[in-house]
CSV table of C-alpha atoms in Angstrom, one decimal:
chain,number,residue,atom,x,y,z
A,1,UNK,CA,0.0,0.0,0.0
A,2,UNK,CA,1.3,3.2,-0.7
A,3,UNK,CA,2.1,6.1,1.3
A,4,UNK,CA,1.7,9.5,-0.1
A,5,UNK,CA,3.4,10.9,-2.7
A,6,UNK,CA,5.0,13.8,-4.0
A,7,UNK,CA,6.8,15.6,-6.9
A,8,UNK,CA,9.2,16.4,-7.7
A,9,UNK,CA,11.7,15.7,-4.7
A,10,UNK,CA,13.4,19.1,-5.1
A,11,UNK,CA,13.3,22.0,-7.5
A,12,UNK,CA,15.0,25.3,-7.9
A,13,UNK,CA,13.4,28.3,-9.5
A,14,UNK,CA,13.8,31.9,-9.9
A,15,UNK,CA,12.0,35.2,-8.5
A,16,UNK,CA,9.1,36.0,-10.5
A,17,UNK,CA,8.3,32.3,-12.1
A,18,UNK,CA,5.4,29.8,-11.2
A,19,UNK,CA,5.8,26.7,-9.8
A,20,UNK,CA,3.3,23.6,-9.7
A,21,UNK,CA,3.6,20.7,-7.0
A,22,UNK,CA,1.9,17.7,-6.9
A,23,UNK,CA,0.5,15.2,-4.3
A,24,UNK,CA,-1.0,11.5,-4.7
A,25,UNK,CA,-3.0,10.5,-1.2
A,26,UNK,CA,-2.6,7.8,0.5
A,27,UNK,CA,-4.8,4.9,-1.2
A,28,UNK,CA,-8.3,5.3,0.5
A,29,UNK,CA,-8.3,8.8,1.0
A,30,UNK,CA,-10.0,11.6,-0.3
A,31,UNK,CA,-8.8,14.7,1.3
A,32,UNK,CA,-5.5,16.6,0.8
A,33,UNK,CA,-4.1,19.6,2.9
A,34,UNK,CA,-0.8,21.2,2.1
A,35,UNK,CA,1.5,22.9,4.7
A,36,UNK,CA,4.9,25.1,3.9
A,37,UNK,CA,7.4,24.2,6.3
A,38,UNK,CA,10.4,27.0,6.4
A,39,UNK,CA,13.8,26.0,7.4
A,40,UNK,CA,13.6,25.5,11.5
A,41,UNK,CA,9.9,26.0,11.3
A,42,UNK,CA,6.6,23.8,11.6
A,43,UNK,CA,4.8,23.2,8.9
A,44,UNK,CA,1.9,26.4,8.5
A,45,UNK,CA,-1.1,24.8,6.7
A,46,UNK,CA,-2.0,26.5,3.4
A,47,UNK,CA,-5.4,24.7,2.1
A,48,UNK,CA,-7.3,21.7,2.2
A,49,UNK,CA,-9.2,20.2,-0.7
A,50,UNK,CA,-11.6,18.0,-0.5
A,51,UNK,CA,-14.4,16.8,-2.9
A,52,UNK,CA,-12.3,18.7,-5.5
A,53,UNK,CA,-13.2,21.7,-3.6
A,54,UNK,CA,-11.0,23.9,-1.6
A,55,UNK,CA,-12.3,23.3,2.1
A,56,UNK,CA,-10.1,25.5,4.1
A,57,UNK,CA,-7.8,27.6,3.8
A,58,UNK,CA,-4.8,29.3,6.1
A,59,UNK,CA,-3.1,32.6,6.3
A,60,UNK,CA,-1.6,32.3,2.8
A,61,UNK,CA,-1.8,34.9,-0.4
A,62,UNK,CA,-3.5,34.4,-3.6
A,63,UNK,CA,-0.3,34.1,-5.5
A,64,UNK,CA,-0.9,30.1,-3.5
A,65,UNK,CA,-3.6,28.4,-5.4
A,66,UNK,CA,-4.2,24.4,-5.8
A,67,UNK,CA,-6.3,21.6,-7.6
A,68,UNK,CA,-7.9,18.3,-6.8
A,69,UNK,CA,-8.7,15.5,-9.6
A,70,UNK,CA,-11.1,13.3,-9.4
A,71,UNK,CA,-8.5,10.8,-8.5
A,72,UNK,CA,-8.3,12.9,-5.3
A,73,UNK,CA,-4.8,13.9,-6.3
A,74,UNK,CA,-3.7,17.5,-5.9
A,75,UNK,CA,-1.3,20.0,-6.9
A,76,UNK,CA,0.0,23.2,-5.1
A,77,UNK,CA,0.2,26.2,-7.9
A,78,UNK,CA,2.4,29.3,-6.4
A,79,UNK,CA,2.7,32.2,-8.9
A,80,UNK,CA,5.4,35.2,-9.0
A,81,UNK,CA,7.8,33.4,-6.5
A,82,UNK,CA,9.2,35.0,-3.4
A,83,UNK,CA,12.7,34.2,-2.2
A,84,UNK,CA,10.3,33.7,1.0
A,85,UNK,CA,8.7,30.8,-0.6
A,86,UNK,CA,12.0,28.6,-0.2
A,87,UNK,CA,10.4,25.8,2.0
A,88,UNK,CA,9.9,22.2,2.3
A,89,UNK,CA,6.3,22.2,1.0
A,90,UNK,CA,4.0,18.9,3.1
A,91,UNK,CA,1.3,17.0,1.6
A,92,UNK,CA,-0.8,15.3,4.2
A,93,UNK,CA,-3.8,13.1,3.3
A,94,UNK,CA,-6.9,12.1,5.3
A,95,UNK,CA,-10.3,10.7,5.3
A,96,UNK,CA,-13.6,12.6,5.4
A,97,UNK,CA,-11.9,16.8,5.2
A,98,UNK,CA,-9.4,15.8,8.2
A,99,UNK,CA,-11.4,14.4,11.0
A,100,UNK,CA,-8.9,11.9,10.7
A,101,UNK,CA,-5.3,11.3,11.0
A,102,UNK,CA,-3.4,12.9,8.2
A,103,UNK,CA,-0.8,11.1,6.7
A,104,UNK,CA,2.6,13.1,5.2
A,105,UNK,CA,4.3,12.6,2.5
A,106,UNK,CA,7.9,13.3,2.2
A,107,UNK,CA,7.9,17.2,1.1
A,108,UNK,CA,9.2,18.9,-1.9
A,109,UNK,CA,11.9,21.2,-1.1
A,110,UNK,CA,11.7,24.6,-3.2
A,111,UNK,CA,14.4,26.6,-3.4
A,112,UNK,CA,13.5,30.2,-5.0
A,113,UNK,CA,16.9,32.0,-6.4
B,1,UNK,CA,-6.2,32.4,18.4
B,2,UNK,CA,-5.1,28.9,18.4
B,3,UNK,CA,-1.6,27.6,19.4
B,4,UNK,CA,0.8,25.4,20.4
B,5,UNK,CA,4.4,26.7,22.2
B,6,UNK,CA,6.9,23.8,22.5
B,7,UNK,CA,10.2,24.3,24.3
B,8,UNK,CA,13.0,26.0,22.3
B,9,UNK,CA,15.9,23.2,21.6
B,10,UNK,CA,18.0,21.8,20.4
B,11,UNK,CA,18.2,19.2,23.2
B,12,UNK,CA,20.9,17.0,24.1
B,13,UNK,CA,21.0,13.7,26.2
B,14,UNK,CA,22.9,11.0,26.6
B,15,UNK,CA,21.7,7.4,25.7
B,16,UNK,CA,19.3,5.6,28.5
B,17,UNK,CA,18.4,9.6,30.1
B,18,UNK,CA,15.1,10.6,30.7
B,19,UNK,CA,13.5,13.1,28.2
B,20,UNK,CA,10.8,16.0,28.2
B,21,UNK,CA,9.6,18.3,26.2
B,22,UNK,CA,7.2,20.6,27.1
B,23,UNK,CA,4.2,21.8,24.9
B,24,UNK,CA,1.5,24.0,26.0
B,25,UNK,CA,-1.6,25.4,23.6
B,26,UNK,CA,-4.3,27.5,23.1
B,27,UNK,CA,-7.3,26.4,21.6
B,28,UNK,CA,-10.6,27.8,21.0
B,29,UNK,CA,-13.0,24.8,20.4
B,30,UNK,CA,-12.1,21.4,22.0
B,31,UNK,CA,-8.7,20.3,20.4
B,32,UNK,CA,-7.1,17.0,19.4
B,33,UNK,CA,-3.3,16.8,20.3
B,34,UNK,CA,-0.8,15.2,18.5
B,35,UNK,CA,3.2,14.5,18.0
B,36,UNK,CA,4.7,14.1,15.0
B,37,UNK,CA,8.6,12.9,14.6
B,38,UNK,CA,10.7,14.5,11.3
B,39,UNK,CA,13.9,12.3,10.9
B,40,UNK,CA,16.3,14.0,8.6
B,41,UNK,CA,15.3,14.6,5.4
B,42,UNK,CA,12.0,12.9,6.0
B,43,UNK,CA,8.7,14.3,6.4
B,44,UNK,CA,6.6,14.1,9.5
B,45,UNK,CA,5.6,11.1,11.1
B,46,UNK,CA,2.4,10.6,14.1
B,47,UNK,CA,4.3,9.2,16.9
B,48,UNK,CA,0.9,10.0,19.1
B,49,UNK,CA,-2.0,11.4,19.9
B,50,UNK,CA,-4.9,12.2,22.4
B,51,UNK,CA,-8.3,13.7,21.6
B,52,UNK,CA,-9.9,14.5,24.7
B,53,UNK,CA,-8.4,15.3,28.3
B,54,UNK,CA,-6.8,13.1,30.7
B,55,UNK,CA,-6.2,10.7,27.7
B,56,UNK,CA,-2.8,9.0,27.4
B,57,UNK,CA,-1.2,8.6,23.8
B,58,UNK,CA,1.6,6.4,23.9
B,59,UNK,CA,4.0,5.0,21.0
B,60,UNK,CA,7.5,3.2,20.9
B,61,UNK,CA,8.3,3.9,24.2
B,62,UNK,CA,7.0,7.7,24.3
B,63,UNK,CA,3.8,8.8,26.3
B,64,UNK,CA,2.2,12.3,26.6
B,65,UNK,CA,-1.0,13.1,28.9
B,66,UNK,CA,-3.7,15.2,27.7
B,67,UNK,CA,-3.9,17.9,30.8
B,68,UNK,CA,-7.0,20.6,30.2
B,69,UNK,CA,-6.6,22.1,33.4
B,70,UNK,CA,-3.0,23.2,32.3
B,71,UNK,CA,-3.4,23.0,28.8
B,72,UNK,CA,-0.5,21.3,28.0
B,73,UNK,CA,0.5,18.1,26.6
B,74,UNK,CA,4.6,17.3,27.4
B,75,UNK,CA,5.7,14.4,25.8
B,76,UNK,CA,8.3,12.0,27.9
B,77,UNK,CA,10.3,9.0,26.9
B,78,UNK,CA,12.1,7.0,30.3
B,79,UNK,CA,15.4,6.3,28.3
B,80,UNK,CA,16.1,7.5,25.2
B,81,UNK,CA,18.3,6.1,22.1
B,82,UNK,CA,20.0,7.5,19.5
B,83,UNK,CA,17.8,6.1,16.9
B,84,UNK,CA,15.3,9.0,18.7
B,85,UNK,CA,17.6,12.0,17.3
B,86,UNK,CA,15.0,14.1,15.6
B,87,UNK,CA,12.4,17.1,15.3
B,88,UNK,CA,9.5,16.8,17.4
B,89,UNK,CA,6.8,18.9,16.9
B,90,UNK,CA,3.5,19.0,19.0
B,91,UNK,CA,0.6,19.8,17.3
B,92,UNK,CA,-3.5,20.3,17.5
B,93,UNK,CA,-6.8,19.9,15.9
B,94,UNK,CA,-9.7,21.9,16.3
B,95,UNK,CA,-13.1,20.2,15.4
B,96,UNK,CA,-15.2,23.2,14.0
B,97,UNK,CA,-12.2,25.7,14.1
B,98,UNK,CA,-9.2,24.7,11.6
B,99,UNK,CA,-11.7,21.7,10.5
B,100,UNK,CA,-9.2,18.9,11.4
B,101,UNK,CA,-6.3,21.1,10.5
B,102,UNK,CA,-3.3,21.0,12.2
B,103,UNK,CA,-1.7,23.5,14.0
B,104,UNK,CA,2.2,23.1,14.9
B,105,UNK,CA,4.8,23.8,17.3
B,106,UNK,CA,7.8,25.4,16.0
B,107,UNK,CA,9.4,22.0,16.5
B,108,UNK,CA,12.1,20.5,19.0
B,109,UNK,CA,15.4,19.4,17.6
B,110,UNK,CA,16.4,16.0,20.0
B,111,UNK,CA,20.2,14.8,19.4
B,112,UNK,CA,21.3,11.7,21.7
B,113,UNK,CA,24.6,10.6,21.8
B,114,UNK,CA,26.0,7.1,22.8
């Protein structure tokens, strides 16, 4: 059974570009929340999805916008990078919008230049 | 708001010694506590969890008690190994507030050396 799963491992961009990140849940589940972890930080959530829907959301910009398929994967969009938005970036999936124990995946680390 | 403070580390022990770390919060509704493990270059891992007072989670050794009447939720380990070096972060849930969304610590860095 597998865990969740993310993509790509790590990725370096520029100030000013977009970046997309992408999430598979763990098999069974149907809800995905993302959380940006800065260096010697915990993890801040930035959204949930859930029924394809965007369910909650956290103290986060526009600029951070995300997608879930009908295959209840997800990706993370963030647009006109920050040299703030170097982070590890957490996918975490659940059961029924997070009444249950969320499960993380390994992270993508971002590193904006 | 809600919160969770966790002691400021890094922390240091030697094999077999006793650890704590402390966590308090601040919670609006009626939280769920949890604590998640980070091993290097991994993401976060449950290591336990409580979700309503005077509960006991307990895991590999580790144990934290859910106390409402000091809002706090330290975890504890009675002898430590080096295979525990890691990032702890405590962490809650607020039913009807964050919908099931977890709030963190700012995360306790836990070396143990042989």
């Amino acid at each position: 059974d597998a865990g969740v799963t993310q993509s790509p491992t790590h990725l370096i961009k520029t100030r000013g570009q977009q970046v997309t990140l992408r999430c598979s849940p763990k098999s069974g589940h149907d809800t995905v929340s993302w959380y940006q972890q800065a260096l010697g930080q915990g993890p801040q959530f930035i959204f949930q999805y859930y029924e394809e829907e965007e369910r909650q959301r956290g103290n986060f910009p526009d600029r951070f916008s995300g997608h879930q398929f009908p295959n209840y994967s997800s990706e993370l969009n963030v647009n006109a990078l920050l040299l703030g938005d170097s982070a590890l970036y957490l996918c975490a999936s659940s059961l029924f919008a997070g009444l249950n124990e969320q499960f993380f995946g390994p992270g993508t680390r971002l590193t904006v230049l | 708001g809600d919160s969770v403070t966790q002691m400021e580390g890094p922390v240091t022990l030697s094999e077999e010694a006793f650890l704590t770390i402390n966590c308090t919060y601040t919670a609006t509704g009626y939280p769920s506590l949890f604590w998640y493990v980070q091993y290097p270059g991994e993401g976060l891992q449950l290591l336990l969890k409580a979700t309503k007072a005077d509960d006991k989670g307990s895991n590999k050794g580790f144990e934290a008690t859910y106390r409402k009447e000091t809002t706090s939720f330290h975890l504890e380990k009675g002898s430590v190994q080096v295979s525990d070096s890691a990032v702890y972060f405590c962490a809650l849930s607020v039913y009807g507030g964050s919908q099931g969304n977890l709030i963190f610590g700012k995360g306790t860095k836990l070396s143990v050396k042989p």
